[in-house]
Amino acid sequence: MKTKIEAVIFDMDGLIIDSEPLWKIAEIESFKEIGFDFTKQMCALTTGMRIDEVVHYWRKKLKWGKSLRKRGY
């Protein structure tokens, strides 16, 4: 007998599953890949923001732009 799925829960804010530690690792590794020495303390400054807000914040703060475009990012 097949079970009919009636609802799906998406946990995007860490309420059910604490994904913040994994996000910090991904954030640090991603910034390292484009040449920034990123720390856990820096991650704390953007905890709770959406990804587009995080990118906007760090793009402005670290003044990246042309230098990354030259490297192909």
PDB file of N, CA and C in Angstrom:
ATOM      1  N   MET A   1       0.839  -1.183   0.000  1.00  0.00           N
ATOM      2  CA  MET A   1       0.000   0.000   0.000  1.00  0.00           C
ATOM      3  C   MET A   1       0.887   1.250   0.000  1.00  0.00           C
ATOM      4  N   LYS A   2       0.638   2.178  -0.913  1.00  0.00           N
ATOM      5  CA  LYS A   2       1.407   3.414  -1.001  1.00  0.00           C
ATOM      6  C   LYS A   2       0.861   4.441  -0.019  1.00  0.00           C
ATOM      7  N   THR A   3       1.779   5.184   0.586  1.00  0.00           N
ATOM      8  CA  THR A   3       1.399   6.248   1.503  1.00  0.00           C
ATOM      9  C   THR A   3       1.346   7.565   0.740  1.00  0.00           C
ATOM     10  N   LYS A   4       0.277   8.295   0.915  1.00  0.00           N
ATOM     11  CA  LYS A   4       0.135   9.589   0.261  1.00  0.00           C
ATOM     12  C   LYS A   4       0.756  10.663   1.156  1.00  0.00           C
ATOM     13  N   ILE A   5       1.701  11.410   0.600  1.00  0.00           N
ATOM     14  CA  ILE A   5       2.314  12.509   1.348  1.00  0.00           C
ATOM     15  C   ILE A   5       1.359  13.692   1.310  1.00  0.00           C
ATOM     16  N   GLU A   6       0.982  14.155   2.480  1.00  0.00           N
ATOM     17  CA  GLU A   6       0.024  15.255   2.566  1.00  0.00           C
ATOM     18  C   GLU A   6       0.671  16.587   2.898  1.00  0.00           C
ATOM     19  N   ALA A   7       1.882  16.552   3.431  1.00  0.00           N
ATOM     20  CA  ALA A   7       2.553  17.803   3.783  1.00  0.00           C
ATOM     21  C   ALA A   7       4.061  17.570   3.859  1.00  0.00           C
ATOM     22  N   VAL A   8       4.796  18.633   3.621  1.00  0.00           N
ATOM     23  CA  VAL A   8       6.251  18.599   3.730  1.00  0.00           C
ATOM     24  C   VAL A   8       6.662  19.815   4.544  1.00  0.00           C
ATOM     25  N   ILE A   9       7.590  19.616   5.461  1.00  0.00           N
ATOM     26  CA  ILE A   9       8.088  20.718   6.278  1.00  0.00           C
ATOM     27  C   ILE A   9       9.485  21.085   5.791  1.00  0.00           C
ATOM     28  N   PHE A  10       9.675  22.359   5.476  1.00  0.00           N
ATOM     29  CA  PHE A  10      10.997  22.860   5.127  1.00  0.00           C
ATOM     30  C   PHE A  10      11.512  23.660   6.311  1.00  0.00           C
ATOM     31  N   ASP A  11      12.611  23.225   6.880  1.00  0.00           N
ATOM     32  CA  ASP A  11      13.201  23.897   8.038  1.00  0.00           C
ATOM     33  C   ASP A  11      14.313  24.813   7.552  1.00  0.00           C
ATOM     34  N   MET A  12      13.981  26.061   7.279  1.00  0.00           N
ATOM     35  CA  MET A  12      14.959  26.988   6.729  1.00  0.00           C
ATOM     36  C   MET A  12      15.544  27.937   7.775  1.00  0.00           C
ATOM     37  N   ASP A  13      15.133  27.807   9.014  1.00  0.00           N
ATOM     38  CA  ASP A  13      15.625  28.745  10.019  1.00  0.00           C
ATOM     39  C   ASP A  13      16.302  28.066  11.199  1.00  0.00           C
ATOM     40  N   GLY A  14      16.554  26.770  11.088  1.00  0.00           N
ATOM     41  CA  GLY A  14      17.274  26.075  12.141  1.00  0.00           C
ATOM     42  C   GLY A  14      16.428  25.647  13.319  1.00  0.00           C
ATOM     43  N   LEU A  15      15.125  25.715  13.197  1.00  0.00           N
ATOM     44  CA  LEU A  15      14.251  25.360  14.313  1.00  0.00           C
ATOM     45  C   LEU A  15      14.278  23.862  14.604  1.00  0.00           C
ATOM     46  N   ILE A  16      14.176  23.050  13.573  1.00  0.00           N
ATOM     47  CA  ILE A  16      14.143  21.597  13.755  1.00  0.00           C
ATOM     48  C   ILE A  16      15.554  21.009  13.695  1.00  0.00           C
ATOM     49  N   ILE A  17      16.316  21.444  12.705  1.00  0.00           N
ATOM     50  CA  ILE A  17      17.693  20.969  12.535  1.00  0.00           C
ATOM     51  C   ILE A  17      18.627  22.165  12.638  1.00  0.00           C
ATOM     52  N   ASP A  18      19.628  22.068  13.487  1.00  0.00           N
ATOM     53  CA  ASP A  18      20.592  23.155  13.643  1.00  0.00           C
ATOM     54  C   ASP A  18      21.610  23.081  12.509  1.00  0.00           C
ATOM     55  N   SER A  19      21.370  23.838  11.460  1.00  0.00           N
ATOM     56  CA  SER A  19      22.248  23.815  10.290  1.00  0.00           C
ATOM     57  C   SER A  19      23.321  24.903  10.330  1.00  0.00           C
ATOM     58  N   GLU A  20      23.305  25.756  11.341  1.00  0.00           N
ATOM     59  CA  GLU A  20      24.282  26.849  11.426  1.00  0.00           C
ATOM     60  C   GLU A  20      25.737  26.370  11.405  1.00  0.00           C
ATOM     61  N   PRO A  21      26.103  25.318  12.152  1.00  0.00           N
ATOM     62  CA  PRO A  21      27.506  24.871  12.096  1.00  0.00           C
ATOM     63  C   PRO A  21      27.936  24.461  10.684  1.00  0.00           C
ATOM     64  N   LEU A  22      27.049  23.811   9.945  1.00  0.00           N
ATOM     65  CA  LEU A  22      27.370  23.418   8.569  1.00  0.00           C
ATOM     66  C   LEU A  22      27.451  24.636   7.660  1.00  0.00           C
ATOM     67  N   TRP A  23      26.564  25.599   7.882  1.00  0.00           N
ATOM     68  CA  TRP A  23      26.593  26.824   7.096  1.00  0.00           C
ATOM     69  C   TRP A  23      27.905  27.570   7.326  1.00  0.00           C
ATOM     70  N   LYS A  24      28.373  27.635   8.576  1.00  0.00           N
ATOM     71  CA  LYS A  24      29.635  28.322   8.878  1.00  0.00           C
ATOM     72  C   LYS A  24      30.795  27.679   8.132  1.00  0.00           C
ATOM     73  N   ILE A  25      30.836  26.362   8.125  1.00  0.00           N
ATOM     74  CA  ILE A  25      31.899  25.645   7.406  1.00  0.00           C
ATOM     75  C   ILE A  25      31.836  25.982   5.917  1.00  0.00           C
ATOM     76  N   ALA A  26      30.642  25.932   5.349  1.00  0.00           N
ATOM     77  CA  ALA A  26      30.474  26.232   3.920  1.00  0.00           C
ATOM     78  C   ALA A  26      30.865  27.673   3.606  1.00  0.00           C
ATOM     79  N   GLU A  27      30.488  28.590   4.484  1.00  0.00           N
ATOM     80  CA  GLU A  27      30.801  30.006   4.280  1.00  0.00           C
ATOM     81  C   GLU A  27      32.312  30.237   4.322  1.00  0.00           C
ATOM     82  N   ILE A  28      32.976  29.662   5.320  1.00  0.00           N
ATOM     83  CA  ILE A  28      34.431  29.809   5.454  1.00  0.00           C
ATOM     84  C   ILE A  28      35.145  29.222   4.241  1.00  0.00           C
ATOM     85  N   GLU A  29      34.746  28.025   3.822  1.00  0.00           N
ATOM     86  CA  GLU A  29      35.375  27.377   2.665  1.00  0.00           C
ATOM     87  C   GLU A  29      35.121  28.156   1.378  1.00  0.00           C
ATOM     88  N   SER A  30      33.922  28.677   1.216  1.00  0.00           N
ATOM     89  CA  SER A  30      33.587  29.438   0.006  1.00  0.00           C
ATOM     90  C   SER A  30      34.407  30.718  -0.090  1.00  0.00           C
ATOM     91  N   PHE A  31      34.518  31.436   1.015  1.00  0.00           N
ATOM     92  CA  PHE A  31      35.303  32.664   0.999  1.00  0.00           C
ATOM     93  C   PHE A  31      36.792  32.371   0.818  1.00  0.00           C
ATOM     94  N   LYS A  32      37.257  31.274   1.395  1.00  0.00           N
ATOM     95  CA  LYS A  32      38.659  30.887   1.222  1.00  0.00           C
ATOM     96  C   LYS A  32      38.956  30.612  -0.255  1.00  0.00           C
ATOM     97  N   GLU A  33      38.001  29.986  -0.933  1.00  0.00           N
ATOM     98  CA  GLU A  33      38.156  29.651  -2.348  1.00  0.00           C
ATOM     99  C   GLU A  33      38.341  30.894  -3.224  1.00  0.00           C
ATOM    100  N   ILE A  34      37.756  32.019  -2.815  1.00  0.00           N
ATOM    101  CA  ILE A  34      37.912  33.246  -3.600  1.00  0.00           C
ATOM    102  C   ILE A  34      38.958  34.188  -3.000  1.00  0.00           C
ATOM    103  N   GLY A  35      39.739  33.663  -2.051  1.00  0.00           N
ATOM    104  CA  GLY A  35      40.894  34.407  -1.568  1.00  0.00           C
ATOM    105  C   GLY A  35      40.728  35.220  -0.305  1.00  0.00           C
ATOM    106  N   PHE A  36      39.670  34.983   0.470  1.00  0.00           N
ATOM    107  CA  PHE A  36      39.473  35.711   1.715  1.00  0.00           C
ATOM    108  C   PHE A  36      39.676  34.783   2.908  1.00  0.00           C
ATOM    109  N   ASP A  37      40.459  35.242   3.890  1.00  0.00           N
ATOM    110  CA  ASP A  37      40.680  34.479   5.116  1.00  0.00           C
ATOM    111  C   ASP A  37      39.515  34.782   6.058  1.00  0.00           C
ATOM    112  N   PHE A  38      38.499  33.955   6.004  1.00  0.00           N
ATOM    113  CA  PHE A  38      37.251  34.168   6.722  1.00  0.00           C
ATOM    114  C   PHE A  38      37.284  33.420   8.044  1.00  0.00           C
ATOM    115  N   THR A  39      36.737  34.003   9.108  1.00  0.00           N
ATOM    116  CA  THR A  39      36.766  33.388  10.437  1.00  0.00           C
ATOM    117  C   THR A  39      35.348  33.113  10.947  1.00  0.00           C
ATOM    118  N   LYS A  40      35.259  32.307  12.003  1.00  0.00           N
ATOM    119  CA  LYS A  40      33.966  32.047  12.641  1.00  0.00           C
ATOM    120  C   LYS A  40      33.379  33.332  13.218  1.00  0.00           C
ATOM    121  N   GLN A  41      34.254  34.216  13.692  1.00  0.00           N
ATOM    122  CA  GLN A  41      33.790  35.495  14.230  1.00  0.00           C
ATOM    123  C   GLN A  41      33.144  36.333  13.128  1.00  0.00           C
ATOM    124  N   MET A  42      33.704  36.257  11.921  1.00  0.00           N
ATOM    125  CA  MET A  42      33.123  36.986  10.793  1.00  0.00           C
ATOM    126  C   MET A  42      31.763  36.390  10.431  1.00  0.00           C
ATOM    127  N   CYS A  43      31.653  35.070  10.503  1.00  0.00           N
ATOM    128  CA  CYS A  43      30.374  34.406  10.219  1.00  0.00           C
ATOM    129  C   CYS A  43      29.291  34.890  11.172  1.00  0.00           C
ATOM    130  N   ALA A  44      29.664  35.109  12.419  1.00  0.00           N
ATOM    131  CA  ALA A  44      28.694  35.522  13.432  1.00  0.00           C
ATOM    132  C   ALA A  44      28.038  36.858  13.077  1.00  0.00           C
ATOM    133  N   LEU A  45      28.740  37.689  12.323  1.00  0.00           N
ATOM    134  CA  LEU A  45      28.200  38.997  11.952  1.00  0.00           C
ATOM    135  C   LEU A  45      27.015  38.902  10.992  1.00  0.00           C
ATOM    136  N   THR A  46      26.918  37.791  10.276  1.00  0.00           N
ATOM    137  CA  THR A  46      25.832  37.651   9.300  1.00  0.00           C
ATOM    138  C   THR A  46      24.888  36.488   9.624  1.00  0.00           C
ATOM    139  N   THR A  47      25.041  35.899  10.798  1.00  0.00           N
ATOM    140  CA  THR A  47      24.160  34.802  11.199  1.00  0.00           C
ATOM    141  C   THR A  47      22.712  35.280  11.197  1.00  0.00           C
ATOM    142  N   GLY A  48      21.849  34.502  10.564  1.00  0.00           N
ATOM    143  CA  GLY A  48      20.430  34.843  10.498  1.00  0.00           C
ATOM    144  C   GLY A  48      20.029  35.577   9.233  1.00  0.00           C
ATOM    145  N   MET A  49      21.017  36.029   8.462  1.00  0.00           N
ATOM    146  CA  MET A  49      20.709  36.717   7.205  1.00  0.00           C
ATOM    147  C   MET A  49      20.438  35.709   6.097  1.00  0.00           C
ATOM    148  N   ARG A  50      19.674  36.145   5.085  1.00  0.00           N
ATOM    149  CA  ARG A  50      19.496  35.342   3.875  1.00  0.00           C
ATOM    150  C   ARG A  50      20.799  35.375   3.081  1.00  0.00           C
ATOM    151  N   ILE A  51      20.991  34.407   2.192  1.00  0.00           N
ATOM    152  CA  ILE A  51      22.230  34.321   1.422  1.00  0.00           C
ATOM    153  C   ILE A  51      22.477  35.588   0.606  1.00  0.00           C
ATOM    154  N   ASP A  52      21.444  36.169   0.013  1.00  0.00           N
ATOM    155  CA  ASP A  52      21.642  37.390  -0.772  1.00  0.00           C
ATOM    156  C   ASP A  52      22.073  38.553   0.113  1.00  0.00           C
ATOM    157  N   GLU A  53      21.573  38.591   1.348  1.00  0.00           N
ATOM    158  CA  GLU A  53      21.977  39.631   2.294  1.00  0.00           C
ATOM    159  C   GLU A  53      23.428  39.440   2.730  1.00  0.00           C
ATOM    160  N   VAL A  54      23.820  38.189   2.927  1.00  0.00           N
ATOM    161  CA  VAL A  54      25.203  37.880   3.318  1.00  0.00           C
ATOM    162  C   VAL A  54      26.166  38.323   2.216  1.00  0.00           C
ATOM    163  N   VAL A  55      25.850  37.971   0.981  1.00  0.00           N
ATOM    164  CA  VAL A  55      26.711  38.348  -0.148  1.00  0.00           C
ATOM    165  C   VAL A  55      26.804  39.868  -0.257  1.00  0.00           C
ATOM    166  N   HIS A  56      25.677  40.549  -0.172  1.00  0.00           N
ATOM    167  CA  HIS A  56      25.675  42.014  -0.253  1.00  0.00           C
ATOM    168  C   HIS A  56      26.512  42.618   0.874  1.00  0.00           C
ATOM    169  N   TYR A  57      26.337  42.117   2.093  1.00  0.00           N
ATOM    170  CA  TYR A  57      27.073  42.630   3.253  1.00  0.00           C
ATOM    171  C   TYR A  57      28.578  42.504   3.047  1.00  0.00           C
ATOM    172  N   TRP A  58      29.034  41.290   2.683  1.00  0.00           N
ATOM    173  CA  TRP A  58      30.475  41.074   2.558  1.00  0.00           C
ATOM    174  C   TRP A  58      31.058  41.712   1.311  1.00  0.00           C
ATOM    175  N   ARG A  59      30.266  41.798   0.253  1.00  0.00           N
ATOM    176  CA  ARG A  59      30.755  42.483  -0.954  1.00  0.00           C
ATOM    177  C   ARG A  59      31.065  43.939  -0.627  1.00  0.00           C
ATOM    178  N   LYS A  60      30.188  44.566   0.146  1.00  0.00           N
ATOM    179  CA  LYS A  60      30.386  45.966   0.525  1.00  0.00           C
ATOM    180  C   LYS A  60      31.524  46.102   1.545  1.00  0.00           C
ATOM    181  N   LYS A  61      31.521  45.227   2.547  1.00  0.00           N
ATOM    182  CA  LYS A  61      32.498  45.307   3.639  1.00  0.00           C
ATOM    183  C   LYS A  61      33.923  44.991   3.159  1.00  0.00           C
ATOM    184  N   LEU A  62      34.073  43.959   2.346  1.00  0.00           N
ATOM    185  CA  LEU A  62      35.398  43.533   1.892  1.00  0.00           C
ATOM    186  C   LEU A  62      35.806  44.195   0.579  1.00  0.00           C
ATOM    187  N   LYS A  63      34.911  44.985   0.036  1.00  0.00           N
ATOM    188  CA  LYS A  63      35.170  45.738  -1.189  1.00  0.00           C
ATOM    189  C   LYS A  63      35.645  44.851  -2.334  1.00  0.00           C
ATOM    190  N   TRP A  64      34.978  43.705  -2.490  1.00  0.00           N
ATOM    191  CA  TRP A  64      35.332  42.881  -3.635  1.00  0.00           C
ATOM    192  C   TRP A  64      34.508  43.347  -4.824  1.00  0.00           C
ATOM    193  N   GLY A  65      34.889  42.939  -5.970  1.00  0.00           N
ATOM    194  CA  GLY A  65      34.172  43.349  -7.172  1.00  0.00           C
ATOM    195  C   GLY A  65      35.029  43.087  -8.387  1.00  0.00           C
ATOM    196  N   LYS A  66      35.736  44.116  -8.845  1.00  0.00           N
ATOM    197  CA  LYS A  66      36.561  43.985 -10.043  1.00  0.00           C
ATOM    198  C   LYS A  66      37.636  42.926  -9.883  1.00  0.00           C
ATOM    199  N   SER A  67      38.249  42.856  -8.713  1.00  0.00           N
ATOM    200  CA  SER A  67      39.327  41.876  -8.503  1.00  0.00           C
ATOM    201  C   SER A  67      38.812  40.449  -8.648  1.00  0.00           C
ATOM    202  N   LEU A  68      37.584  40.179  -8.194  1.00  0.00           N
ATOM    203  CA  LEU A  68      37.024  38.835  -8.327  1.00  0.00           C
ATOM    204  C   LEU A  68      36.599  38.558  -9.760  1.00  0.00           C
ATOM    205  N   ARG A  69      36.085  39.574 -10.441  1.00  0.00           N
ATOM    206  CA  ARG A  69      35.688  39.381 -11.836  1.00  0.00           C
ATOM    207  C   ARG A  69      36.901  39.032 -12.689  1.00  0.00           C
ATOM    208  N   LYS A  70      38.049  39.623 -12.374  1.00  0.00           N
ATOM    209  CA  LYS A  70      39.276  39.323 -13.116  1.00  0.00           C
ATOM    210  C   LYS A  70      39.676  37.865 -12.928  1.00  0.00           C
ATOM    211  N   ARG A  71      39.370  37.316 -11.749  1.00  0.00           N
ATOM    212  CA  ARG A  71      39.703  35.914 -11.461  1.00  0.00           C
ATOM    213  C   ARG A  71      38.616  34.963 -11.944  1.00  0.00           C
ATOM    214  N   GLY A  72      37.534  35.493 -12.471  1.00  0.00           N
ATOM    215  CA  GLY A  72      36.473  34.647 -13.011  1.00  0.00           C
ATOM    216  C   GLY A  72      35.354  34.320 -12.045  1.00  0.00           C
ATOM    217  N   TYR A  73      35.210  35.081 -10.959  1.00  0.00           N
ATOM    218  CA  TYR A  73      34.144  34.823  -9.993  1.00  0.00           C
ATOM    219  C   TYR A  73      33.019  35.809 -10.177  1.00  0.00           C
TER     220      TYR A  73
END
